[in-house]
Amino acid sequence: MDKDRIVGSAKEFTGRAEGAVGDLAGDAQTQASGKTREAAGSVQNLYGQAKDAVRDATDTAASYAKDAYENSGDTLRGGTEAISQKVQDNPLGALLVAGGIGFALALLMSRPARRPPPRWRYYG
């Protein structure tokens, strides 16, 4: 729990008490001061809650990132094993897919460079 939440709650409680004393005494100035302190306490409490929420979200994101980093080798290893199993199950299909990918890459790499459009010059 953030210290702003604790201080804000204390201010809010003190403001309510001061406002109640102002109501009982009929003192408008004490009543207004209590309402002001209560509002300031509420704002500080909300600020503390927001800080706590951001801290929790940051901790959660860091935890997810750490888990993903630690398990990335397992994921890559599992994917490699799955691909090798598919190749063992269907070697002809794997060869055709690899050949198609190689052919497509060769076509892309052997294309001539694009020329800029001709510029028209007017002599006048």
XYZ file of C-alpha atoms in Angstrom:
124
model
C 0.000 0.000 0.000
C 1.317 3.419 -0.933
C 1.915 6.064 1.734
C -0.207 8.540 -0.261
C -3.179 6.241 0.231
C -2.642 6.161 3.996
C -2.107 9.924 4.307
C -5.034 10.604 1.961
C -7.362 8.384 3.976
C -6.282 10.117 7.188
C -6.901 13.561 5.678
C -10.271 12.425 4.372
C -11.293 11.119 7.808
C -10.047 14.298 9.529
C -11.939 16.417 7.021
C -15.160 14.518 7.658
C -14.723 14.938 11.389
C -14.008 18.650 10.999
C -17.035 19.052 8.745
C -19.228 17.278 11.309
C -17.941 19.566 14.083
C -18.691 22.555 11.851
C -22.235 21.226 11.275
C -22.831 20.740 14.992
C -21.400 24.121 15.932
C -23.063 25.898 13.048
C -19.707 27.332 11.945
C -19.638 27.664 8.168
C -15.896 28.317 8.060
C -15.043 25.107 9.965
C -17.546 23.207 7.832
C -15.953 24.524 4.596
C -12.450 23.792 5.885
C -13.521 20.220 6.662
C -14.979 19.738 3.181
C -11.775 21.107 1.647
C -9.586 18.790 3.722
C -11.849 15.839 2.895
C -11.592 16.593 -0.833
C -7.795 16.922 -0.627
C -7.622 13.603 1.201
C -9.773 11.926 -1.445
C -7.526 13.239 -4.218
C -4.371 12.089 -2.423
C -5.934 8.682 -1.770
C -6.852 8.322 -5.457
C -3.313 9.351 -6.424
C -1.937 6.620 -4.170
C -4.325 4.077 -5.693
C -3.173 5.062 -9.181
C 0.473 4.660 -8.164
C -0.311 1.229 -6.728
C -2.104 0.206 -9.923
C 0.826 1.310 -12.095
C 3.285 -0.494 -9.821
C 1.196 -3.677 -9.981
C 0.888 -3.471 -13.772
C 4.642 -2.954 -14.100
C 5.374 -5.901 -11.845
C 2.963 -8.092 -13.811
C 4.483 -7.080 -17.156
C 7.990 -7.710 -15.849
C 6.894 -11.125 -14.590
C 5.385 -12.036 -17.970
C 8.517 -10.860 -19.785
C 10.744 -12.881 -17.451
C 8.611 -15.998 -17.955
C 8.653 -15.548 -21.728
C 12.431 -15.117 -21.722
C 12.980 -18.165 -19.532
C 10.646 -20.363 -21.597
C 11.718 -19.148 -25.046
C 14.282 -21.950 -25.433
C 11.615 -24.535 -24.676
C 9.276 -23.004 -27.239
C 11.956 -22.909 -29.932
C 13.022 -26.455 -29.139
C 9.411 -27.653 -29.283
C 8.866 -25.952 -32.653
C 12.033 -27.478 -34.056
C 10.967 -30.918 -32.904
C 7.523 -30.471 -34.460
C 9.000 -29.432 -37.806
C 11.453 -32.329 -37.835
C 8.590 -34.722 -37.061
C 6.556 -33.324 -39.997
C 9.565 -33.742 -42.302
C 10.031 -37.341 -41.149
C 6.328 -38.076 -41.658
C 6.152 -36.539 -45.141
C 9.600 -36.041 -46.727
C 8.311 -35.478 -50.276
C 5.897 -32.737 -49.178
C 8.641 -31.051 -47.140
C 10.951 -31.156 -50.164
C 8.289 -29.615 -52.413
C 7.584 -26.834 -49.899
C 11.302 -26.068 -49.506
C 11.740 -26.048 -53.287
C 8.786 -23.684 -53.725
C 10.172 -21.300 -51.149
C 13.604 -21.393 -52.821
C 12.051 -20.743 -56.244
C 10.067 -17.772 -54.925
C 13.172 -16.296 -53.302
C 15.159 -16.750 -56.518
C 12.472 -14.915 -58.489
C 12.455 -12.053 -56.023
C 16.224 -11.728 -56.003
C 16.674 -11.905 -59.778
C 14.236 -9.112 -60.609
C 15.843 -6.087 -62.205
C 16.064 -2.951 -60.127
C 13.215 -0.523 -60.501
C 13.978 2.481 -62.620
C 12.604 5.866 -61.730
C 10.063 7.220 -64.207
C 11.516 9.399 -66.962
C 11.606 13.103 -66.326
C 10.134 15.295 -68.950
C 12.052 18.395 -69.675
C 10.505 21.267 -71.434
C 12.744 23.677 -73.214
C 11.028 26.791 -73.773
